[in-house]
Coordinates of C-alpha atoms in Angstrom, one line a residue:
M707 CA 162.1 276.2 41.4
N708 CA 162.1 273.1 43.6
P709 CA 159.5 270.4 43.0
K710 CA 156.6 270.0 45.3
L711 CA 157.5 266.3 45.9
S712 CA 160.5 264.1 45.6
V713 CA 159.7 260.4 45.1
L714 CA 162.5 258.0 46.1
V715 CA 162.6 254.6 44.4
P716 CA 165.0 252.0 45.6
V717 CA 165.9 249.6 42.8
Y718 CA 167.5 246.2 43.0
N719 CA 166.9 243.4 40.4
V720 CA 163.2 244.3 39.8
E721 CA 163.1 244.2 36.0
K722 CA 159.8 242.2 36.2
Y723 CA 157.9 245.0 38.0
L724 CA 159.9 248.3 37.5
A725 CA 158.2 249.6 34.4
Q726 CA 154.8 249.4 36.1
C727 CA 156.2 251.3 39.1
L728 CA 157.8 254.1 37.1
Q729 CA 154.8 254.4 34.8
S730 CA 152.5 255.0 37.7
L731 CA 154.8 257.8 38.8
V732 CA 155.1 259.4 35.4
D733 CA 151.3 259.4 35.2
Q734 CA 150.8 261.3 38.5
T735 CA 148.4 264.2 38.3
L736 CA 150.8 266.2 40.5
P737 CA 153.2 267.2 37.7
E738 CA 155.7 269.1 39.9
I739 CA 157.6 266.0 41.1
E740 CA 161.1 264.6 40.8
I741 CA 161.6 260.8 40.7
I742 CA 164.9 259.7 42.2
C743 CA 165.8 256.1 41.4
V744 CA 168.6 254.5 43.3
N745 CA 170.1 251.5 41.4
D746 CA 171.7 249.5 44.1
G747 CA 174.0 247.4 42.0
S748 CA 171.3 245.6 40.0
T749 CA 172.6 242.7 37.8
D750 CA 169.4 242.4 35.7
G751 CA 167.8 244.8 33.2
S752 CA 166.6 247.3 35.9
L753 CA 169.1 250.0 35.0
K754 CA 168.2 249.9 31.3
I755 CA 164.5 250.3 32.2
I756 CA 165.4 253.4 34.3
K757 CA 167.4 254.9 31.4
D758 CA 164.6 254.3 29.0
F759 CA 162.2 256.2 31.2
M760 CA 164.8 258.9 31.8
A761 CA 165.0 259.4 28.0
N762 CA 161.3 260.3 27.9
D763 CA 160.9 262.2 31.2
A764 CA 163.3 264.8 32.5
R765 CA 161.8 264.5 36.0
I766 CA 163.5 261.1 36.5
T767 CA 167.1 260.9 37.7
C768 CA 169.2 257.9 38.7
I769 CA 171.9 257.3 41.4
S770 CA 173.8 254.2 40.4
K771 CA 176.1 252.6 42.9
K772 CA 177.5 249.3 44.1
N773 CA 175.2 247.2 46.2
S774 CA 175.1 248.6 49.7
G775 CA 171.6 247.9 50.9
Y776 CA 168.2 249.6 51.3
G777 CA 169.2 252.0 54.1
D778 CA 172.2 253.4 52.3
S779 CA 170.1 253.8 49.1
M780 CA 167.4 255.8 50.9
N781 CA 169.9 258.0 52.7
R782 CA 171.6 258.8 49.4
A783 CA 168.2 259.7 47.8
L784 CA 167.2 261.8 50.8
A785 CA 170.4 263.8 50.5
E786 CA 169.6 264.5 46.8
A787 CA 165.9 265.3 47.3
R788 CA 164.8 268.9 46.6
G789 CA 161.0 268.6 47.0
E790 CA 158.9 270.3 49.7
Y791 CA 157.7 266.8 50.6
V792 CA 159.3 263.4 50.2
A793 CA 157.7 260.0 49.3
I794 CA 159.0 256.5 48.9
L795 CA 157.7 254.0 46.5
E796 CA 159.1 250.5 46.4
S797 CA 160.1 249.5 42.9
D798 CA 158.0 246.3 42.8
D799 CA 154.8 248.3 43.8
W800 CA 152.7 250.9 42.0
I801 CA 150.5 253.9 43.0
D802 CA 147.2 255.4 41.8
K803 CA 147.6 258.4 39.6
D804 CA 145.8 260.9 41.9
A805 CA 147.7 259.8 45.0
Y806 CA 150.3 262.5 45.4
L807 CA 148.1 265.4 44.3
E808 CA 145.5 264.5 46.9
M809 CA 148.0 263.9 49.7
Y810 CA 149.9 267.1 48.9
R811 CA 146.8 269.2 49.0
V812 CA 145.9 267.7 52.4
A813 CA 149.4 268.3 53.7
E814 CA 149.4 271.9 52.6
E815 CA 146.0 272.6 54.2
V816 CA 147.2 271.9 57.7
H817 CA 151.0 272.2 57.2
A818 CA 151.4 268.5 58.2
D819 CA 154.7 266.8 59.0
V820 CA 153.3 263.6 57.5
V821 CA 150.2 262.5 55.6
K822 CA 149.6 258.8 56.0
S823 CA 147.1 256.7 54.0
N824 CA 145.8 253.2 53.8
F825 CA 147.2 250.9 51.1
Y826 CA 146.4 247.7 49.2
R827 CA 148.0 244.3 49.5
M828 CA 148.3 243.0 45.9
R829 CA 149.0 239.6 44.4
T830 CA 148.9 238.3 40.9
L831 CA 146.4 235.5 40.1
K832 CA 147.1 232.6 37.8
N833 CA 145.1 234.2 35.1
G834 CA 147.3 237.3 35.2
A835 CA 144.8 239.5 36.9
S836 CA 145.6 241.5 40.1
E837 CA 143.8 241.0 43.4
N838 CA 143.9 243.9 45.7
T839 CA 142.9 243.8 49.4
K840 CA 142.6 247.2 51.1
I841 CA 144.2 247.6 54.5
T842 CA 141.8 249.4 56.8
E843 CA 144.0 250.6 59.7
I844 CA 142.7 254.1 59.1
S845 CA 138.9 254.4 59.4
A846 CA 138.4 258.1 59.0
Q847 CA 140.4 261.2 58.1
K848 CA 141.8 263.1 61.1
V849 CA 144.7 265.0 62.3
I850 CA 146.7 263.6 65.2
N851 CA 149.8 264.1 67.3
P852 CA 151.4 260.7 67.7
R853 CA 152.7 261.6 71.2
E854 CA 149.1 261.9 72.3
D855 CA 147.6 259.2 70.0
R856 CA 149.9 256.1 70.3
E857 CA 147.6 253.9 68.2
I858 CA 149.6 254.9 65.1
F859 CA 152.6 253.0 66.5
K860 CA 150.6 249.8 66.0
F861 CA 150.2 250.4 62.3
A862 CA 152.2 248.4 59.8
P863 CA 155.5 250.3 59.1
A864 CA 154.4 251.0 55.6
I865 CA 156.6 254.0 55.1
W866 CA 155.7 254.1 51.4
S867 CA 152.1 254.9 52.0
A868 CA 152.9 258.4 53.2
I869 CA 154.5 261.7 52.3
Y870 CA 156.8 263.6 54.7
R871 CA 157.7 267.2 54.9
R872 CA 161.3 267.3 53.9
D873 CA 162.4 270.1 56.3
F874 CA 160.8 268.0 59.2
L875 CA 163.0 265.0 58.3
N876 CA 166.1 267.2 57.8
K877 CA 165.6 269.3 61.0
N878 CA 165.3 266.2 63.1
K879 CA 168.0 264.2 61.2
I880 CA 165.6 261.3 60.6
D881 CA 167.2 258.8 58.3
F882 CA 167.8 255.1 57.8
L883 CA 170.1 252.6 59.4
P884 CA 172.6 252.0 56.6
T885 CA 173.6 248.4 57.5
P886 CA 174.8 246.7 54.3
G887 CA 172.6 243.8 53.3
A888 CA 170.1 244.4 56.1
S889 CA 166.3 244.4 55.9
Y890 CA 163.3 245.8 57.7
Q891 CA 165.0 249.3 57.8
D892 CA 161.5 250.8 57.5
L893 CA 161.0 249.8 61.2
S894 CA 163.4 252.4 62.7
F895 CA 162.6 255.1 60.2
N896 CA 158.9 254.7 60.9
F897 CA 159.4 254.8 64.7
K898 CA 161.6 257.8 64.5
V899 CA 159.0 259.7 62.5
W900 CA 156.2 259.0 64.9
T901 CA 158.1 260.0 68.0
L902 CA 158.9 263.5 66.6
A903 CA 156.0 264.3 64.3
K904 CA 153.6 266.8 65.8
K905 CA 150.9 267.0 63.1
V906 CA 150.0 263.8 61.1
V907 CA 147.0 263.5 58.8
L908 CA 145.5 260.1 58.5
L909 CA 143.7 259.3 55.2
P910 CA 141.3 256.3 54.9
K911 CA 141.8 256.2 51.2
A912 CA 144.3 253.6 49.8
Y913 CA 146.7 254.5 46.9
V914 CA 149.7 252.2 47.0
H915 CA 149.4 248.7 45.6
Y916 CA 151.9 246.8 47.8
R917 CA 153.0 243.5 46.2
I918 CA 153.1 240.5 48.5
D919 CA 154.0 237.8 45.9
N920 CA 157.5 239.0 44.9
E921 CA 159.5 235.9 45.6
N922 CA 162.7 238.1 45.8
S923 CA 161.4 240.3 48.5
S924 CA 163.6 240.5 51.6
I925 CA 160.6 239.6 53.7
N926 CA 161.0 236.1 52.3
D927 CA 164.7 235.8 53.3
P928 CA 165.0 233.8 56.5
G929 CA 168.8 234.4 56.5
K930 CA 168.3 237.9 57.8
V931 CA 167.3 236.7 61.2
N932 CA 168.6 239.5 63.4
C933 CA 167.9 242.5 61.2
V934 CA 164.9 243.3 63.3
V935 CA 167.1 243.2 66.4
N936 CA 169.4 245.8 64.8
E937 CA 166.5 248.0 64.0
Y938 CA 165.3 248.1 67.6
A939 CA 168.9 248.8 68.8
E940 CA 168.9 251.8 66.5
I941 CA 165.5 253.0 67.8
E942 CA 166.7 252.7 71.4
T943 CA 169.9 254.7 70.6
F944 CA 167.8 257.3 68.8
L945 CA 165.4 257.7 71.7
S946 CA 168.3 257.9 74.2
E947 CA 170.3 260.5 72.2
R948 CA 167.2 262.7 71.9
G949 CA 166.3 262.4 75.6
I950 CA 162.9 260.9 74.9
F951 CA 163.4 257.3 76.0
T952 CA 161.4 257.9 79.1
D953 CA 158.5 259.1 76.9
F954 CA 158.6 256.3 74.4
G955 CA 160.3 253.3 76.1
E956 CA 157.1 251.5 76.8
T957 CA 155.8 252.1 73.3
M958 CA 159.0 250.9 71.8
N959 CA 158.9 247.7 73.8
E960 CA 155.3 247.0 72.9
A961 CA 156.1 247.4 69.2
K962 CA 159.3 245.3 69.7
F963 CA 157.2 242.4 71.2
R964 CA 154.9 242.4 68.2
N965 CA 157.7 242.6 65.6
Y966 CA 159.9 240.0 67.3
H967 CA 156.8 237.7 67.5
W968 CA 156.2 238.2 63.8
N969 CA 159.9 237.5 63.0
F970 CA 159.9 234.4 65.1
Q971 CA 156.9 233.0 63.2
R972 CA 158.5 233.3 59.8
L973 CA 161.7 231.4 60.8
N974 CA 162.4 227.7 60.4
K975 CA 163.0 225.6 63.5
S976 CA 166.8 225.9 63.6
L977 CA 166.9 229.7 63.1
A978 CA 163.9 230.2 65.5
K979 CA 165.6 228.6 68.5
D980 CA 168.5 231.0 68.5
F981 CA 166.3 234.0 67.8
Y982 CA 164.0 233.0 70.7
Q983 CA 166.9 233.2 73.1
T984 CA 167.6 236.8 72.0
W985 CA 163.9 237.7 72.2
R986 CA 163.6 236.3 75.7
K987 CA 166.8 238.0 76.9
E988 CA 165.5 241.4 75.8
L989 CA 162.1 240.7 77.3
L990 CA 163.7 240.0 80.6
S991 CA 165.8 243.1 80.5
A992 CA 162.8 245.3 79.7
D993 CA 160.7 243.6 82.3
E994 CA 163.3 244.3 85.0
E995 CA 163.3 248.0 83.9
K996 CA 159.5 248.0 84.2
L997 CA 159.0 248.9 80.5
F998 CA 155.9 246.9 79.9
N999 CA 152.4 248.3 80.5
R1000 CA 149.7 245.7 80.8
E1001 CA 147.1 248.2 79.5
H1002 CA 148.9 248.4 76.2
F1003 CA 148.7 244.7 75.4
S1004 CA 145.9 242.4 74.3
K1005 CA 145.1 239.6 76.7
K1006 CA 146.6 237.1 74.3
D1007 CA 149.9 239.0 73.9
W1008 CA 150.2 239.7 77.6
L1009 CA 149.8 236.0 78.4
A1010 CA 152.4 235.1 75.7
L1011 CA 154.8 237.7 77.1
R1012 CA 154.5 236.5 80.7
T1013 CA 154.8 232.9 79.7
I1014 CA 158.0 233.5 77.7
I1015 CA 159.5 235.3 80.7
K1016 CA 158.3 232.8 83.4
H1017 CA 158.1 229.5 81.5
P1018 CA 160.4 229.8 78.4
K1019 CA 160.4 226.1 77.4
I1020 CA 156.6 225.8 77.6
A1021 CA 156.1 229.1 75.7
Y1022 CA 158.5 228.0 73.0
L1023 CA 156.7 224.7 72.5
I1024 CA 153.3 226.4 72.3
L1025 CA 154.5 229.1 69.9
R1026 CA 156.1 226.5 67.5
T1027 CA 153.1 224.3 67.7
R1028 CA 150.8 227.1 66.7
I1029 CA 153.1 228.0 63.8
A1030 CA 153.2 224.3 62.6
L1031 CA 149.4 224.1 62.7
K1032 CA 149.0 227.4 60.9
R1033 CA 151.3 226.2 58.1
L1034 CA 149.4 223.0 57.8
R1035 CA 146.1 224.8 57.4
S1036 CA 147.5 227.1 54.7
A1037 CA 149.3 224.2 52.8

């Protein structure tokens, strides 16, 4: 008999956090789960930790391979999954014990494509204690169709704070961009899901403790400058191949503006200058194709967008000055 849920755990050099992650899965009050770890060529003690857990719990399996990146790891795990639903848990995070039971029950009640919850941002204090800050993107439980309620496209692409009906993913061939060494591959997966899901349950409760102080996280790697560009190229290809670009082109470009802006802010001056040219070039192209809807932007973002298009040098100086001031305040 197939499990009710398959939990996919990408693993790469996370020996510091992995045991806590796996223990939180072993302790789940939904017992009918399988835990698929994908060891992506770890060079630390991560594989041993997985094997130790496997020796004590038959629900845990491991795919071990040469390092090929997050997207390939997730696609390999999706191909192996047998559960009615699929979840993803990053190996440096952990999840409350009742999470999957509660999410599964909600999903079954309405036969949802996706159940999406809030989550916590977590960091470790100097005294060793954990500080959790709840994200409150979801204010009340409700069932939505993302095609009709586009607000969900503005949520953080926290693909690990959800469960997905596996036959929905398989039927629609939703997977990850398997670019070796890339990052932010949650962006395209997340966007693909929202464009095709017809019944999504939003839960205001938070379950996942998302670690923001892992110094090895790809979010802290400025060298992966154009990964976000590749993700949006993948999204555009996906929408075009499915014949739904007309329906979601404006939504994609709104999301792209926000994520390019975020990416620009994290880069140092030398990297930011080249990325800014790419960003503006794509803004100009979208603007010529009339793919920006003023009503979908805040006043601040719309002003920034128009200034980048019309007065690129001034916009660049303003954006970099704001970043410098922000970094000074946080120093």
